[in-house]
Amino acid sequence: RDLRMSRGLGDVYKRQAFINSILSIFTQKRLAQIDFFKANPIKVQRDTLQELLTLAANTEYGRKYHFNTILTAEQYRERLPIVHYEDIRDLVLRTMEGQNNLLWPEEIKWFAKSSGTTDAKSKFIPVSPSVLENCHFRGGKDVIAIFNRLYPEAQVFSGKTLALGGSSEVSKSNSHCQYGDLSAIMISNTPFWANMMKTPDSSIMLMSNWEEKIEKICETTIKEDVRCLAGVPSWFLTVIHKILEKTGKNNLHEVWPNLELFIHGGISFIPYREQYKRLLPDPKMKYLETYNASEGFFGLQDDPEDASMLLMLDYGVYYEFLPMSELGKTKPRTLLLEEVETGVNYALIITTNGGLWRYMIGDTIQFTSVKPYKFRITGRTKLFINAFGEELIIDNATEALKRACAETGADVYEFTAAPVFMEEGKKGAHEWLIEFNTPPADPEYFAGILDQELQKLNSDYEAKRLLSLERLRLHIARPGLFNDWLKEKGKLGGQHKVPRLWNDRTHLEELLLLDRK
């Protein structure tokens, strides 16, 4: 029997070695291309820009700005304006109605639904065939290629990957287009060979009811040989706790002994790192971060000892970088890749093979290296909370407060809000500290109305409330608290303001401590 077991294990190791060798063969060419753009970043980016301009020269947008006469990156920077979603929304909606050749020459049938702007609940980002194949899917394949180079003996790809996306329902706007969360679009377009490596099947991943979907995921994956997880850290905690509850196990390695890799992104992993160490205690566990947004795939971690990500320069995306000092100016001046410095915050401006031209995505980054170009995400260009992927912006917060006050007769003087990070077995939440001129008669009713209005205004917050967020928590501040806090910091009066939303608890904890004095 021992001999049979030894032979069986030998067969397993041989099969795993064979899979890794096949992966190495298929990834060698791609790894050489990555090494090339790392060594020649400026040439690759200039070539990318000229290719995009040539392809889109006869689109409505290309004719408007005379793409065919733009010969340099400097001319491009001077001629085209930086745009936000509101600036191109009419062109996007016309594209959704079936009009072609407006922003990009390909027929676009897919649109990634993302959280809203100041005057719309949702925005719809065009996902062209080029951006899907050469950006999003290439990014996923590059994660495999880089991981295989880093860990040639790893056995991750001999088993299944459990990929947990966002709200995966796909909707039809009309006969011309479909829209949904980016993860839904990728699931709907994933080639058959990739689906063979994933669990559960797409019918479960595309379920619209979150509670039912999580239940089905747990039921169908517990007995699978899951070796890799891919998704947002906060969302996965819900699944992990559910699986441990169902199995009675203490950690996830007792359920999936071959689990070895977590590919994560979407939000900062820092608040969740210790929880994951407890839930996945095996020292063989590895983590890789990616930067994959609705607008494109921009970066991935290529060194486990370095928390920053490599800027991916050959995905059909051309980058510019706006110093924060230029924000709000009538004619802000961006920096080209060769002009950036390490340790400086930049708003990210992108031009893509999906028809986004000098588009401000809203994220801020800071370069940690320029040889090669590596960066980390530092925040958003506006005040926000995005601890769970909800992307709550200040405009959502103020409008929801306005509606809650109208409903209850309350009057707000000042407020701030911050996340409550998940603890073992518990969901996260938003915690609000509000100083009222006229407080509501029933604070709990006020909190409920505020929470409902936030869901109406922000589709991402609405989705996360079903999965990873409890109803918001409300504290009523004593009169004068915020002014006292500003005074303590020497910032009372003038242009100093209370940070209305903050993505960590620093300011909120200071205010709560002062409120108890």
Short mmCIF file of C-alpha atoms in Angstrom, two decimals:
data_model
loop_
_atom_site.label_atom_id
_atom_site.label_comp_id
_atom_site.label_asym_id
_atom_site.label_seq_id
_atom_site.Cartn_x
_atom_site.Cartn_y
_atom_site.Cartn_z
CA ARG A 1 0.00 0.00 0.00
CA ASP A 2 2.86 2.38 0.85
CA LEU A 3 4.37 1.66 -2.56
CA ARG A 4 1.05 2.43 -4.28
CA MET A 5 0.76 5.68 -2.30
CA SER A 6 4.30 6.64 -3.22
CA ARG A 7 3.62 5.94 -6.89
CA GLY A 8 0.38 7.93 -6.67
CA LEU A 9 2.14 10.92 -5.20
CA GLY A 10 4.82 10.59 -7.82
CA ASP A 11 2.17 10.73 -10.55
CA VAL A 12 0.68 13.87 -9.00
CA TYR A 13 4.06 15.59 -8.88
CA LYS A 14 4.80 14.57 -12.46
CA ARG A 15 1.44 15.99 -13.61
CA GLN A 16 2.06 19.23 -11.74
CA ALA A 17 5.57 19.53 -13.18
CA PHE A 18 4.15 18.93 -16.67
CA ILE A 19 1.52 21.69 -16.21
CA ASN A 20 4.17 24.12 -14.98
CA SER A 21 6.46 23.31 -17.90
CA ILE A 22 3.61 23.91 -20.38
CA LEU A 23 2.86 27.23 -18.67
CA SER A 24 6.50 28.20 -18.93
CA ILE A 25 6.54 27.53 -22.67
CA PHE A 26 3.44 29.65 -23.28
CA THR A 27 4.55 32.50 -21.03
CA GLN A 28 8.18 32.90 -22.13
CA LYS A 29 7.32 35.15 -25.09
CA ARG A 30 5.04 37.32 -22.97
CA LEU A 31 7.60 37.64 -20.20
CA ALA A 32 10.12 38.82 -22.80
CA GLN A 33 7.63 41.49 -23.93
CA ILE A 34 7.18 42.65 -20.32
CA ASP A 35 10.95 42.86 -19.92
CA PHE A 36 11.09 44.91 -23.14
CA PHE A 37 8.62 47.58 -22.00
CA LYS A 38 10.38 47.74 -18.61
CA ALA A 39 13.61 48.51 -20.46
CA ASN A 40 12.02 50.82 -23.06
CA PRO A 41 9.06 52.49 -21.31
CA ILE A 42 9.03 55.81 -23.17
CA LYS A 43 9.23 54.25 -26.63
CA VAL A 44 6.44 51.78 -25.81
CA GLN A 45 4.18 54.54 -24.49
CA ARG A 46 4.82 56.87 -27.45
CA ASP A 47 4.12 53.99 -29.87
CA THR A 48 0.92 53.19 -27.97
CA LEU A 49 -0.31 56.77 -28.28
CA GLN A 50 0.38 56.96 -32.01
CA GLU A 51 -1.36 53.64 -32.60
CA LEU A 52 -4.45 54.78 -30.70
CA LEU A 53 -4.57 58.09 -32.59
CA THR A 54 -4.19 56.35 -35.96
CA LEU A 55 -6.91 53.81 -35.24
CA ALA A 56 -9.40 56.46 -34.03
CA ALA A 57 -8.56 59.21 -36.54
CA ASN A 58 -11.88 58.81 -38.39
CA THR A 59 -14.12 58.60 -35.34
CA GLU A 60 -16.30 61.58 -34.45
CA TYR A 61 -13.95 62.43 -31.58
CA GLY A 62 -10.88 61.95 -33.75
CA ARG A 63 -12.17 64.27 -36.46
CA LYS A 64 -13.12 66.89 -33.89
CA TYR A 65 -9.57 67.09 -32.54
CA HIS A 66 -7.77 66.27 -35.83
CA PHE A 67 -6.03 63.16 -34.61
CA ASN A 68 -4.39 62.70 -38.00
CA THR A 69 -2.26 65.83 -37.47
CA ILE A 70 -1.04 64.98 -33.95
CA LEU A 71 2.55 63.80 -34.26
CA THR A 72 3.89 63.98 -30.69
CA ALA A 73 2.84 63.35 -27.12
CA GLU A 74 3.39 67.04 -26.41
CA GLN A 75 0.93 68.03 -29.19
CA TYR A 76 -1.61 65.56 -27.86
CA ARG A 77 -1.29 67.01 -24.35
CA GLU A 78 -1.79 70.55 -25.61
CA ARG A 79 -4.67 69.93 -28.01
CA LEU A 80 -7.11 67.68 -26.16
CA PRO A 81 -8.83 68.63 -22.89
CA ILE A 82 -8.79 66.48 -19.77
CA VAL A 83 -12.29 65.02 -19.46
CA HIS A 84 -14.54 63.53 -16.79
CA TYR A 85 -17.43 61.17 -17.37
CA GLU A 86 -19.92 64.04 -17.58
CA ASP A 87 -17.99 65.46 -20.54
CA ILE A 88 -18.39 62.32 -22.67
CA ARG A 89 -21.65 60.95 -21.30
CA ASP A 90 -23.71 61.96 -24.35
CA LEU A 91 -21.25 60.16 -26.65
CA VAL A 92 -21.39 57.08 -24.42
CA LEU A 93 -25.20 57.06 -24.38
CA ARG A 94 -25.28 57.41 -28.17
CA THR A 95 -22.92 54.45 -28.40
CA MET A 96 -25.21 52.45 -26.13
CA GLU A 97 -28.06 53.26 -28.53
CA GLY A 98 -26.15 51.60 -31.37
CA GLN A 99 -24.26 54.47 -32.99
CA ASN A 100 -20.75 53.46 -33.99
CA ASN A 101 -17.45 55.22 -34.62
CA LEU A 102 -18.00 57.96 -32.05
CA LEU A 103 -15.18 57.45 -29.55
CA TRP A 104 -13.60 54.27 -30.91
CA PRO A 105 -13.74 52.54 -34.33
CA GLU A 106 -14.88 49.11 -33.09
CA GLU A 107 -18.51 48.21 -32.47
CA ILE A 108 -19.00 48.35 -28.69
CA LYS A 109 -21.69 46.16 -27.18
CA TRP A 110 -20.52 45.93 -23.57
CA PHE A 111 -20.52 48.66 -20.92
CA ALA A 112 -19.13 48.41 -17.39
CA LYS A 113 -21.52 49.92 -14.88
CA SER A 114 -19.62 51.85 -12.25
CA SER A 115 -20.49 54.13 -9.35
CA GLY A 116 -22.04 57.46 -10.20
CA THR A 117 -20.84 60.97 -10.79
CA THR A 118 -22.10 64.10 -9.05
CA ASP A 119 -25.39 64.08 -10.93
CA ALA A 120 -25.92 60.45 -11.90
CA LYS A 121 -26.26 57.26 -9.88
CA SER A 122 -24.20 55.21 -12.33
CA LYS A 123 -21.81 55.69 -15.18
CA PHE A 124 -21.29 53.31 -18.10
CA ILE A 125 -17.74 52.74 -19.31
CA PRO A 126 -17.39 51.43 -22.89
CA VAL A 127 -15.68 48.03 -23.01
CA SER A 128 -14.50 47.54 -26.57
CA PRO A 129 -13.30 44.17 -27.90
CA SER A 130 -9.74 45.58 -27.79
CA VAL A 131 -9.88 46.71 -24.17
CA LEU A 132 -11.45 43.39 -23.15
CA GLU A 133 -8.89 41.20 -24.92
CA ASN A 134 -5.71 43.30 -24.90
CA CYS A 135 -6.14 44.95 -21.52
CA HIS A 136 -8.38 43.09 -19.07
CA PHE A 137 -7.74 39.52 -20.21
CA ARG A 138 -4.07 40.18 -20.95
CA GLY A 139 -3.70 41.46 -17.40
CA GLY A 140 -5.14 38.24 -16.03
CA LYS A 141 -2.80 36.13 -18.16
CA ASP A 142 0.16 38.26 -17.11
CA VAL A 143 -0.57 37.57 -13.44
CA ILE A 144 -0.24 33.85 -14.25
CA ALA A 145 2.95 34.43 -16.26
CA ILE A 146 4.63 36.49 -13.55
CA PHE A 147 3.55 34.16 -10.75
CA ASN A 148 4.91 31.20 -12.70
CA ARG A 149 8.25 32.98 -13.10
CA LEU A 150 8.37 33.90 -9.40
CA TYR A 151 7.37 30.43 -8.19
CA PRO A 152 8.16 27.82 -10.86
CA GLU A 153 7.60 24.98 -8.37
CA ALA A 154 4.17 26.23 -7.25
CA GLN A 155 1.19 23.97 -7.86
CA VAL A 156 -1.53 26.61 -8.09
CA PHE A 157 -2.65 25.96 -11.64
CA SER A 158 -3.11 22.24 -11.18
CA GLY A 159 -6.35 23.00 -9.33
CA LYS A 160 -9.20 25.50 -9.45
CA THR A 161 -9.42 29.25 -8.97
CA LEU A 162 -12.31 30.69 -6.99
CA ALA A 163 -12.89 34.14 -8.47
CA LEU A 164 -15.39 36.33 -6.66
CA GLY A 165 -16.54 39.40 -8.58
CA GLY A 166 -18.93 42.18 -7.76
CA SER A 167 -22.60 42.33 -8.68
CA SER A 168 -22.55 39.93 -11.60
CA GLU A 169 -25.97 40.48 -13.11
CA VAL A 170 -25.89 41.44 -16.79
CA SER A 171 -28.66 43.71 -18.06
CA LYS A 172 -29.76 44.63 -21.55
CA SER A 173 -30.25 48.32 -22.15
CA ASN A 174 -31.62 47.63 -25.62
CA SER A 175 -30.88 45.36 -28.57
CA HIS A 176 -27.54 47.10 -29.08
CA CYS A 177 -25.78 46.71 -25.74
CA GLN A 178 -25.44 44.94 -22.42
CA TYR A 179 -24.11 46.36 -19.18
CA GLY A 180 -23.11 45.20 -15.75
CA ASP A 181 -20.27 45.03 -13.28
CA LEU A 182 -16.90 44.51 -15.00
CA SER A 183 -16.64 41.07 -13.41
CA ALA A 184 -19.95 40.09 -15.05
CA ILE A 185 -18.68 41.21 -18.44
CA MET A 186 -15.47 39.23 -18.03
CA ILE A 187 -17.35 36.13 -16.87
CA SER A 188 -19.68 36.40 -19.87
CA ASN A 189 -16.71 36.63 -22.27
CA THR A 190 -14.24 34.23 -20.67
CA PRO A 191 -12.98 31.57 -23.13
CA PHE A 192 -13.92 27.97 -22.42
CA TRP A 193 -10.36 26.91 -21.53
CA ALA A 194 -10.21 29.53 -18.78
CA ASN A 195 -13.59 28.48 -17.39
CA MET A 196 -12.20 24.96 -16.96
CA MET A 197 -9.78 26.36 -14.39
CA LYS A 198 -12.43 28.23 -12.37
CA THR A 199 -15.09 27.40 -9.84
CA PRO A 200 -18.06 27.71 -9.52
CA ASP A 201 -19.53 27.75 -13.01
CA SER A 202 -20.71 30.99 -14.61
CA SER A 203 -24.40 30.30 -13.94
CA ILE A 204 -23.72 30.71 -10.22
CA MET A 205 -21.35 33.63 -10.60
CA LEU A 206 -23.95 35.52 -12.66
CA MET A 207 -26.73 35.12 -10.07
CA SER A 208 -28.19 38.48 -9.08
CA ASN A 209 -29.26 37.60 -5.50
CA TRP A 210 -26.18 38.02 -3.30
CA GLU A 211 -27.30 35.85 -0.40
CA GLU A 212 -28.31 33.03 -2.70
CA LYS A 213 -25.14 33.37 -4.74
CA ILE A 214 -22.85 33.21 -1.69
CA GLU A 215 -24.74 30.17 -0.44
CA LYS A 216 -24.32 28.42 -3.81
CA ILE A 217 -20.64 29.33 -4.02
CA CYS A 218 -20.03 27.76 -0.63
CA GLU A 219 -22.04 24.63 -1.44
CA THR A 220 -20.33 23.99 -4.77
CA THR A 221 -16.73 24.85 -3.96
CA ILE A 222 -16.17 23.17 -0.59
CA LYS A 223 -15.33 19.83 -2.24
CA GLU A 224 -13.30 21.37 -5.08
CA ASP A 225 -9.51 21.48 -5.17
CA VAL A 226 -9.31 25.27 -4.79
CA ARG A 227 -5.73 26.52 -5.00
CA CYS A 228 -6.22 30.19 -5.82
CA LEU A 229 -8.59 32.96 -4.72
CA ALA A 230 -9.15 36.10 -6.79
CA GLY A 231 -11.20 39.11 -5.78
CA VAL A 232 -11.75 41.98 -3.36
CA PRO A 233 -10.49 41.25 0.21
CA SER A 234 -13.61 42.53 2.01
CA TRP A 235 -15.97 40.49 -0.14
CA PHE A 236 -13.95 37.32 0.32
CA LEU A 237 -14.12 37.54 4.10
CA THR A 238 -17.87 36.93 3.88
CA VAL A 239 -17.33 33.80 1.78
CA ILE A 240 -14.52 32.51 3.98
CA HIS A 241 -16.51 32.87 7.20
CA LYS A 242 -19.50 31.18 5.57
CA ILE A 243 -17.36 28.24 4.43
CA LEU A 244 -15.77 27.83 7.87
CA GLU A 245 -19.22 27.97 9.46
CA LYS A 246 -20.53 25.26 7.13
CA THR A 247 -17.53 22.96 7.51
CA GLY A 248 -16.73 23.53 11.17
CA LYS A 249 -13.08 24.06 10.27
CA ASN A 250 -10.75 26.52 11.99
CA ASN A 251 -9.05 27.92 8.91
CA LEU A 252 -9.33 27.74 5.15
CA HIS A 253 -6.36 25.42 4.66
CA GLU A 254 -8.30 22.73 6.50
CA VAL A 255 -10.93 23.02 3.76
CA TRP A 256 -8.57 23.52 0.82
CA PRO A 257 -5.14 22.10 1.79
CA ASN A 258 -3.61 23.06 -1.58
CA LEU A 259 -4.66 26.74 -1.38
CA GLU A 260 -1.58 28.79 -2.19
CA LEU A 261 -2.41 32.17 -3.78
CA PHE A 262 -4.73 35.14 -3.25
CA ILE A 263 -4.90 37.63 -6.14
CA HIS A 264 -6.50 40.72 -4.66
CA GLY A 265 -7.37 44.27 -5.66
CA GLY A 266 -10.07 46.92 -5.61
CA ILE A 267 -9.35 48.23 -2.12
CA SER A 268 -6.38 48.48 0.22
CA PHE A 269 -5.33 45.13 1.67
CA ILE A 270 -3.70 46.75 4.71
CA PRO A 271 -6.74 46.67 7.08
CA TYR A 272 -7.37 43.01 6.24
CA ARG A 273 -3.86 41.57 6.26
CA GLU A 274 -3.91 40.31 9.85
CA GLN A 275 -7.33 38.72 9.45
CA TYR A 276 -6.12 36.82 6.39
CA LYS A 277 -3.04 35.63 8.26
CA ARG A 278 -5.34 34.09 10.86
CA LEU A 279 -7.73 32.60 8.31
CA LEU A 280 -4.97 31.35 5.98
CA PRO A 281 -2.08 30.55 8.35
CA ASP A 282 -0.07 28.22 6.11
CA PRO A 283 3.32 29.88 5.38
CA LYS A 284 3.13 28.75 1.75
CA MET A 285 0.28 31.28 1.19
CA LYS A 286 1.20 33.99 -1.30
CA TYR A 287 -0.45 37.30 -2.21
CA LEU A 288 -0.36 39.40 -5.39
CA GLU A 289 -2.12 42.74 -5.85
CA THR A 290 -3.64 43.96 -9.13
CA TYR A 291 -5.10 47.28 -10.28
CA ASN A 292 -8.02 46.40 -12.52
CA ALA A 293 -10.72 49.08 -12.86
CA SER A 294 -13.79 49.37 -15.09
CA GLU A 295 -11.73 51.58 -17.39
CA GLY A 296 -8.82 49.16 -17.77
CA PHE A 297 -6.14 46.98 -16.20
CA PHE A 298 -3.26 49.22 -15.14
CA GLY A 299 -0.87 47.44 -12.81
CA LEU A 300 0.13 44.27 -11.01
CA GLN A 301 2.54 43.23 -8.32
CA ASP A 302 5.58 41.48 -9.80
CA ASP A 303 7.67 41.19 -6.64
CA PRO A 304 6.24 39.70 -3.42
CA GLU A 305 8.82 41.64 -1.38
CA ASP A 306 7.67 44.96 -2.87
CA ALA A 307 4.11 46.09 -2.13
CA SER A 308 4.03 48.44 -5.12
CA MET A 309 2.79 47.45 -8.57
CA LEU A 310 4.39 47.47 -12.01
CA LEU A 311 2.73 49.95 -14.39
CA MET A 312 1.67 47.88 -17.42
CA LEU A 313 2.69 49.88 -20.47
CA ASP A 314 1.61 47.72 -23.44
CA TYR A 315 -2.09 47.13 -22.80
CA GLY A 316 -3.32 49.79 -25.24
CA VAL A 317 -3.40 52.39 -22.46
CA TYR A 318 -1.48 55.67 -22.65
CA TYR A 319 -0.80 57.43 -19.34
CA GLU A 320 -0.43 61.00 -18.17
CA PHE A 321 -0.03 62.22 -14.62
CA LEU A 322 -1.55 65.35 -13.11
CA PRO A 323 0.22 66.84 -10.08
CA MET A 324 -2.27 67.51 -7.30
CA SER A 325 -1.26 71.18 -7.38
CA GLU A 326 -2.78 71.39 -10.87
CA LEU A 327 -6.20 70.09 -9.82
CA GLY A 328 -8.90 72.71 -10.23
CA LYS A 329 -6.94 74.86 -12.66
CA THR A 330 -8.62 76.00 -15.88
CA LYS A 331 -5.85 74.48 -18.00
CA PRO A 332 -4.08 71.91 -15.85
CA ARG A 333 -0.78 70.62 -17.18
CA THR A 334 -0.08 66.92 -17.00
CA LEU A 335 3.31 65.24 -16.87
CA LEU A 336 4.43 62.60 -19.34
CA LEU A 337 5.84 59.32 -18.06
CA GLU A 338 9.44 60.48 -18.39
CA GLU A 339 8.66 63.60 -16.32
CA VAL A 340 7.30 61.97 -13.15
CA GLU A 341 9.15 61.70 -9.85
CA THR A 342 8.93 59.24 -7.00
CA GLY A 343 7.12 60.19 -3.81
CA VAL A 344 4.72 62.66 -5.46
CA ASN A 345 0.93 62.23 -5.64
CA TYR A 346 -0.50 62.32 -9.17
CA ALA A 347 -4.05 62.07 -10.45
CA LEU A 348 -4.12 59.39 -13.13
CA ILE A 349 -5.14 60.46 -16.65
CA ILE A 350 -5.69 57.67 -19.20
CA THR A 351 -6.20 57.25 -22.92
CA THR A 352 -7.43 53.77 -23.83
CA ASN A 353 -8.32 51.35 -26.60
CA GLY A 354 -11.88 51.60 -25.29
CA GLY A 355 -12.32 55.21 -26.48
CA LEU A 356 -11.41 57.20 -23.37
CA TRP A 357 -9.28 60.22 -24.35
CA ARG A 358 -7.38 62.03 -21.58
CA TYR A 359 -9.90 60.71 -19.07
CA MET A 360 -9.46 61.46 -15.36
CA ILE A 361 -10.20 58.17 -13.68
CA GLY A 362 -10.30 59.71 -10.18
CA ASP A 363 -7.51 57.68 -8.57
CA THR A 364 -4.27 59.11 -7.28
CA ILE A 365 -0.99 57.22 -7.41
CA GLN A 366 2.56 57.70 -6.21
CA PHE A 367 5.59 56.25 -7.97
CA THR A 368 7.95 54.21 -5.82
CA SER A 369 10.39 53.60 -8.68
CA VAL A 370 11.02 54.89 -12.21
CA LYS A 371 13.40 52.09 -13.27
CA PRO A 372 11.09 50.29 -13.82
CA TYR A 373 7.94 52.37 -13.31
CA LYS A 374 6.29 51.04 -10.16
CA PHE A 375 3.59 52.70 -8.09
CA ARG A 376 1.09 52.41 -5.30
CA ILE A 377 -2.48 53.71 -5.16
CA THR A 378 -2.75 56.58 -2.68
CA GLY A 379 -6.41 57.57 -2.84
CA ARG A 380 -8.95 59.50 -4.85
CA THR A 381 -9.01 63.00 -6.25
CA LYS A 382 -12.00 63.75 -4.02
CA LEU A 383 -12.92 62.93 -0.45
CA PHE A 384 -14.24 59.41 -0.38
CA ILE A 385 -14.76 56.14 1.48
CA ASN A 386 -13.72 53.06 -0.48
CA ALA A 387 -12.85 50.51 2.19
CA PHE A 388 -15.12 47.87 0.66
CA GLY A 389 -15.29 48.93 -2.99
CA GLU A 390 -18.29 51.23 -2.41
CA GLU A 391 -16.63 54.42 -3.72
CA LEU A 392 -18.78 56.75 -1.65
CA ILE A 393 -18.01 60.34 -2.66
CA ILE A 394 -18.80 63.59 -0.89
CA ASP A 395 -21.56 64.50 -3.32
CA ASN A 396 -23.42 61.29 -2.44
CA ALA A 397 -23.03 62.01 1.27
CA THR A 398 -24.25 65.60 1.19
CA GLU A 399 -27.23 64.84 -1.03
CA ALA A 400 -28.27 61.88 1.16
CA LEU A 401 -28.02 64.07 4.27
CA LYS A 402 -30.13 66.72 2.56
CA ARG A 403 -32.85 64.17 1.82
CA ALA A 404 -32.73 62.65 5.32
CA CYS A 405 -33.06 66.11 6.88
CA ALA A 406 -36.02 66.93 4.63
CA GLU A 407 -37.70 63.70 5.73
CA THR A 408 -37.11 64.15 9.47
CA GLY A 409 -36.96 67.90 10.01
CA ALA A 410 -33.36 67.71 11.20
CA ASP A 411 -30.65 70.27 10.41
CA VAL A 412 -26.98 69.27 10.11
CA TYR A 413 -24.19 71.60 11.20
CA GLU A 414 -21.13 69.43 10.52
CA PHE A 415 -20.29 65.78 9.96
CA THR A 416 -17.61 63.25 9.16
CA ALA A 417 -17.75 59.55 8.30
CA ALA A 418 -15.25 56.70 8.18
CA PRO A 419 -15.27 52.92 7.71
CA VAL A 420 -15.68 50.29 10.40
CA PHE A 421 -13.43 47.49 9.15
CA MET A 422 -14.56 43.89 9.27
CA GLU A 423 -13.78 41.80 12.32
CA GLU A 424 -13.95 38.05 12.67
CA GLY A 425 -17.35 36.89 11.47
CA LYS A 426 -18.78 40.41 11.24
CA LYS A 427 -19.60 42.73 8.39
CA GLY A 428 -18.12 46.19 8.03
CA ALA A 429 -20.04 49.46 8.17
CA HIS A 430 -19.79 53.22 7.84
CA GLU A 431 -19.70 55.20 11.06
CA TRP A 432 -21.10 58.73 10.97
CA LEU A 433 -20.48 61.48 13.52
CA ILE A 434 -22.95 64.34 13.01
CA GLU A 435 -23.34 67.60 14.87
CA PHE A 436 -26.87 68.91 14.44
CA ASN A 437 -28.31 72.37 14.73
CA THR A 438 -31.68 70.65 15.05
CA PRO A 439 -31.36 66.97 15.92
CA PRO A 440 -33.89 64.42 14.65
CA ALA A 441 -36.59 63.31 17.07
CA ASP A 442 -35.68 59.68 16.33
CA PRO A 443 -31.94 59.25 15.56
CA GLU A 444 -32.34 55.62 14.49
CA TYR A 445 -35.02 56.54 11.98
CA PHE A 446 -32.75 59.30 10.66
CA ALA A 447 -29.89 56.77 10.27
CA GLY A 448 -32.17 54.40 8.38
CA ILE A 449 -33.30 57.11 5.96
CA LEU A 450 -29.71 58.25 5.42
CA ASP A 451 -28.64 54.70 4.64
CA GLN A 452 -31.51 54.22 2.17
CA GLU A 453 -30.73 57.46 0.36
CA LEU A 454 -27.06 56.55 0.04
CA GLN A 455 -28.12 53.32 -1.67
CA LYS A 456 -30.35 55.24 -4.06
CA LEU A 457 -27.52 57.61 -4.98
CA ASN A 458 -24.65 55.14 -5.25
CA SER A 459 -25.08 51.75 -6.94
CA ASP A 460 -21.78 50.39 -5.54
CA TYR A 461 -22.79 51.25 -1.96
CA GLU A 462 -26.14 49.60 -2.65
CA ALA A 463 -24.41 46.41 -3.84
CA LYS A 464 -22.00 46.25 -0.89
CA ARG A 465 -24.87 46.69 1.60
CA LEU A 466 -26.15 43.32 0.39
CA LEU A 467 -22.84 41.58 0.94
CA SER A 468 -20.25 43.18 3.20
CA LEU A 469 -21.77 46.26 4.88
CA GLU A 470 -24.22 46.62 7.75
CA ARG A 471 -26.47 49.66 8.00
CA LEU A 472 -24.48 52.76 8.87
CA ARG A 473 -23.87 53.64 12.53
CA LEU A 474 -24.75 57.11 13.79
CA HIS A 475 -23.26 59.12 16.66
CA ILE A 476 -24.67 62.54 17.57
CA ALA A 477 -21.85 64.93 18.45
CA ARG A 478 -22.11 67.42 21.28
CA PRO A 479 -22.50 71.07 20.25
CA GLY A 480 -19.20 72.70 19.30
CA LEU A 481 -17.26 69.42 18.91
CA PHE A 482 -15.98 70.03 15.38
CA ASN A 483 -14.90 73.61 16.15
CA ASP A 484 -13.09 72.40 19.25
CA TRP A 485 -11.30 69.77 17.16
CA LEU A 486 -10.24 72.31 14.55
CA LYS A 487 -9.11 74.67 17.32
CA GLU A 488 -6.94 71.95 18.89
CA LYS A 489 -5.23 71.55 15.52
CA GLY A 490 -4.79 75.28 15.02
CA LYS A 491 -7.11 75.20 12.03
CA LEU A 492 -10.17 77.03 13.29
CA GLY A 493 -11.43 79.59 10.75
CA GLY A 494 -9.99 80.56 7.40
CA GLN A 495 -10.13 77.96 4.64
CA HIS A 496 -9.70 74.96 6.95
CA LYS A 497 -12.40 72.35 6.71
CA VAL A 498 -13.45 69.18 8.46
CA PRO A 499 -12.74 66.12 6.26
CA ARG A 500 -16.29 65.02 5.57
CA LEU A 501 -15.33 61.54 4.36
CA TRP A 502 -12.12 59.72 5.13
CA ASN A 503 -10.93 56.25 4.13
CA ASP A 504 -9.36 55.46 7.50
CA ARG A 505 -10.47 56.16 11.08
CA THR A 506 -7.77 58.67 12.08
CA HIS A 507 -9.95 61.79 12.21
CA LEU A 508 -13.06 60.02 13.46
CA GLU A 509 -11.24 58.44 16.41
CA GLU A 510 -9.79 61.81 17.41
CA LEU A 511 -13.25 63.38 17.30
CA LEU A 512 -14.88 60.54 19.24
CA LEU A 513 -12.18 60.78 21.93
CA LEU A 514 -12.69 64.52 22.21
CA ASP A 515 -16.47 64.02 22.32
CA ARG A 516 -16.08 61.80 25.40
CA LYS A 517 -14.08 64.38 27.35
#
